PDB file of C-alpha atoms in Angstrom:
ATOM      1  CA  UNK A   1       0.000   0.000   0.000  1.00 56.00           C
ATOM      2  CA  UNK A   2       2.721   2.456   0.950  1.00 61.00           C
ATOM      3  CA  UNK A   3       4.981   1.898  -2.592  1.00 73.00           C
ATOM      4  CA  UNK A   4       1.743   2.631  -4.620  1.00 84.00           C
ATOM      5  CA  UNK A   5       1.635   6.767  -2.953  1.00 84.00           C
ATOM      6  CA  UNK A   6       2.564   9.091  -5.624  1.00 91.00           C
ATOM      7  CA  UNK A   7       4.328  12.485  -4.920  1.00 90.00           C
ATOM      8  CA  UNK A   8       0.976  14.038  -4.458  1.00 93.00           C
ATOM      9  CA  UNK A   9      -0.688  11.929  -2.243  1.00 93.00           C
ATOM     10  CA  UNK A  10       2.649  12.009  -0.089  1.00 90.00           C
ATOM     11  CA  UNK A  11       2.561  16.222   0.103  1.00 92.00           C
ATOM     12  CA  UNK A  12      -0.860  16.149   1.229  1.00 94.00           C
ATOM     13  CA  UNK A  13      -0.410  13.540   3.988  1.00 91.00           C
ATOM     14  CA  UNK A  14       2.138  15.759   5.302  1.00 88.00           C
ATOM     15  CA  UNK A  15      -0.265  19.194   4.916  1.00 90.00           C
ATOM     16  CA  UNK A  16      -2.999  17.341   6.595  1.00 91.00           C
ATOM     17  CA  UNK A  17      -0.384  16.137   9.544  1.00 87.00           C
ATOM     18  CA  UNK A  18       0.589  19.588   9.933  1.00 87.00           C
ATOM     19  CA  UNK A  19      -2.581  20.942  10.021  1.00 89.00           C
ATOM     20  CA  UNK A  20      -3.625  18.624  12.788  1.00 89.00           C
ATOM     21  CA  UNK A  21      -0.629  18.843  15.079  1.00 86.00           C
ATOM     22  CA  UNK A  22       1.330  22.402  14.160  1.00 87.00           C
ATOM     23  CA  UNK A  23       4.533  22.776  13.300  1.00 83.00           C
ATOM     24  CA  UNK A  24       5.429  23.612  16.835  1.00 86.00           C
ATOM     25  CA  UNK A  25       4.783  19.967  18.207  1.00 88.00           C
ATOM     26  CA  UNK A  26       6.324  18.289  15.431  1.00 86.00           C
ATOM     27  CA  UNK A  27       9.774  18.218  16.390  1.00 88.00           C
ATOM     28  CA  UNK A  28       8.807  17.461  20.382  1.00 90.00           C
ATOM     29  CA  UNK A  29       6.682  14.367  18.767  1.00 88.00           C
ATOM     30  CA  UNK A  30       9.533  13.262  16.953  1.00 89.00           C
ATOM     31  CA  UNK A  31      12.237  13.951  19.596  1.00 93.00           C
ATOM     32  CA  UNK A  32       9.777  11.585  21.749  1.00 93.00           C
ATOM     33  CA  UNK A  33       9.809   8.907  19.173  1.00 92.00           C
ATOM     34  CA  UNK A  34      13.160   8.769  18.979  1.00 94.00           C
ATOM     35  CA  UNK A  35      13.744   8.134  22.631  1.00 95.00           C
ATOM     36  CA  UNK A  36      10.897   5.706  22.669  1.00 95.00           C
ATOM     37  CA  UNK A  37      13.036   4.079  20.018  1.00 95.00           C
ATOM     38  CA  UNK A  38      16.309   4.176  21.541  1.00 95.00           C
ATOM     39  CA  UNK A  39      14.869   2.703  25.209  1.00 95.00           C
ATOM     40  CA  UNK A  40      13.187   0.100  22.918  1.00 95.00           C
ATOM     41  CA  UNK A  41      16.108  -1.133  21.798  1.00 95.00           C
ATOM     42  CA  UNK A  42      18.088  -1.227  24.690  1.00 93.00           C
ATOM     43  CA  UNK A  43      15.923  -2.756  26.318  1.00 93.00           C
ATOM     44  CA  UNK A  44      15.790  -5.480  23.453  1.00 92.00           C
ATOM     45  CA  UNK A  45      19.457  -5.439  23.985  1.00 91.00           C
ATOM     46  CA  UNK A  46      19.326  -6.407  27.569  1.00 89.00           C
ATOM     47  CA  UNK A  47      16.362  -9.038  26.919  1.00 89.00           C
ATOM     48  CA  UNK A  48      18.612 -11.156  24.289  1.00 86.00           C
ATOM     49  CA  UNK A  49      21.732 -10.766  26.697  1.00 84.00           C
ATOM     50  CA  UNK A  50      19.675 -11.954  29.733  1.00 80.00           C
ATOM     51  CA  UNK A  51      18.782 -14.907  27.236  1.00 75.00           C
ATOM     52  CA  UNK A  52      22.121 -15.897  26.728  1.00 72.00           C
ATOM     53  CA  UNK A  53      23.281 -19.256  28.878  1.00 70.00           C
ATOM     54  CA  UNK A  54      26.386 -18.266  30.986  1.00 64.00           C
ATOM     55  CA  UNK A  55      29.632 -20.116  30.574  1.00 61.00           C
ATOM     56  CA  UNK A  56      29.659 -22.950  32.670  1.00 62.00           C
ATOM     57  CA  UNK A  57      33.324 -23.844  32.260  1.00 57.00           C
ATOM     58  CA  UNK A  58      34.776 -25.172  36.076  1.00 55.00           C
ATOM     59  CA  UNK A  59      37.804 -22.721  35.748  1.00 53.00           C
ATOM     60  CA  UNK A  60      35.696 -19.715  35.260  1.00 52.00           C
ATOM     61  CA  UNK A  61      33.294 -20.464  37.973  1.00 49.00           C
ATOM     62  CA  UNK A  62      36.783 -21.370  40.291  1.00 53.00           C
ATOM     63  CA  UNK A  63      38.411 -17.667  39.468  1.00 57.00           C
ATOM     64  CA  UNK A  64      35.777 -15.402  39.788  1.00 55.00           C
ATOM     65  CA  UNK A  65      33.986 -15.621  43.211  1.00 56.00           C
ATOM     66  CA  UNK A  66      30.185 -15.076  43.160  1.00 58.00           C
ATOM     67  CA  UNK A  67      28.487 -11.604  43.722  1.00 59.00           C
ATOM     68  CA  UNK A  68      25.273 -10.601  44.339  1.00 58.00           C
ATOM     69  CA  UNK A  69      23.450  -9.080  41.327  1.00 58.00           C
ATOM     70  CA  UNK A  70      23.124  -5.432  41.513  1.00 60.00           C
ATOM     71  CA  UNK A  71      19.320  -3.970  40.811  1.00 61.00           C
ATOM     72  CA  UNK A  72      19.488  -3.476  37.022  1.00 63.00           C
ATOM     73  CA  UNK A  73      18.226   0.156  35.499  1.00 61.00           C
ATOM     74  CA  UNK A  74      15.762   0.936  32.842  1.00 62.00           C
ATOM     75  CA  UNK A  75      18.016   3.429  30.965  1.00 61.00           C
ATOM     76  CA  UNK A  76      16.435   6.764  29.769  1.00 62.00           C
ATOM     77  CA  UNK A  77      17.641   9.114  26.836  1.00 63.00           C
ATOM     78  CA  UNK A  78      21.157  10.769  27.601  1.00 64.00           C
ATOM     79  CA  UNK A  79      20.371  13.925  29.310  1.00 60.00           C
ATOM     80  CA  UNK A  80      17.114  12.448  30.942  1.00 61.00           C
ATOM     81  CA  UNK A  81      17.581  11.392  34.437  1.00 56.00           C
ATOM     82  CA  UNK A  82      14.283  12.224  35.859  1.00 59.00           C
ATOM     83  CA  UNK A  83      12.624   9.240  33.740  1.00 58.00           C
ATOM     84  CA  UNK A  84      15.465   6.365  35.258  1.00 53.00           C
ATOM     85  CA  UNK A  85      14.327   4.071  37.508  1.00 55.00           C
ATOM     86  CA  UNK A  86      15.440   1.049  38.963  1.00 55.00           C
ATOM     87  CA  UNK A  87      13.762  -2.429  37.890  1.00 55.00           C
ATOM     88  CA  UNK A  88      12.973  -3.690  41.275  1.00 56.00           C
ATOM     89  CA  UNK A  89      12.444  -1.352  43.393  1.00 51.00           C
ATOM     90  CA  UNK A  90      10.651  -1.555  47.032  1.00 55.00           C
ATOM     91  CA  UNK A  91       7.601   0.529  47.334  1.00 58.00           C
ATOM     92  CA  UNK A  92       8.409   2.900  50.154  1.00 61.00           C
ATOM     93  CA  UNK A  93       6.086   2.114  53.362  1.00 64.00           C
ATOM     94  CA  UNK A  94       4.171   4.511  54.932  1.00 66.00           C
ATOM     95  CA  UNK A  95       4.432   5.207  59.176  1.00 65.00           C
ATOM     96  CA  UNK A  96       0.998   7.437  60.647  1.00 54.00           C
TER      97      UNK A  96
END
C-alpha cells in the first residue's frame, strides 16, 4: 500500500499532519519517538543478553567468586535522568 503513494498523495499527507498537530509539536513528537526508540532497543538489547546461557566452564566459575546481582536500570535518553528508575524497586512504606 505504501509503494503505490505518488508524490501528491505524499505532500498532502504531510499538509494534513501539519494541520492537525502544528509545526510547533512536530519536532517534540519526533524527539519523543526517537527516545521511545532508543529505550526500545536497549531494552531489546538487555532481553537477548539476559537470554544468553552463561559459561559454565569449572575454571571460570573457580576464578571469579560469586556476587550478588546489583538492581538493574531501565536506561532513559542521555540527558534524561528524571525518567530512570530502577527495575525492582521496594515501594516505600508509609508510618501514621
Amino acid at each position: 500500500m505504501m509503494g503505490n503513494l505518488k508524490p501528491l498523495e505524499i505532500i498532502l499527507i504531510i499538509a494534513v499532519i501539519l494541520l492537525l498537530f502544528g509545526a510547533k509539536k512536530l519536532p517534540d513528537m519526533a524527539r519523543s519517538l526517537g527516545k521511545s526508540a532508543r529505550i526500545l532497543k536497549s531494552e531489546a538489547k538487555a532481553m537477548k543478553k539476559d537470554d544468553e546461557p552463561a559459561p559454565t566452564t569449572d575454571t571460570v566459575a573457580d576464578q571469579v567468586p560469586q556476587q550478588p546481582a546489583a538492581a538493574r536500570t531501565i536506561q532513559a535518553a542521555p540527558g534524561d535522568v528524571t525518567s530512570s528508575r530502577p527495575v525492582n524497586e521496594a515501594k516505600p512504606t508509609t508510618q501514621s
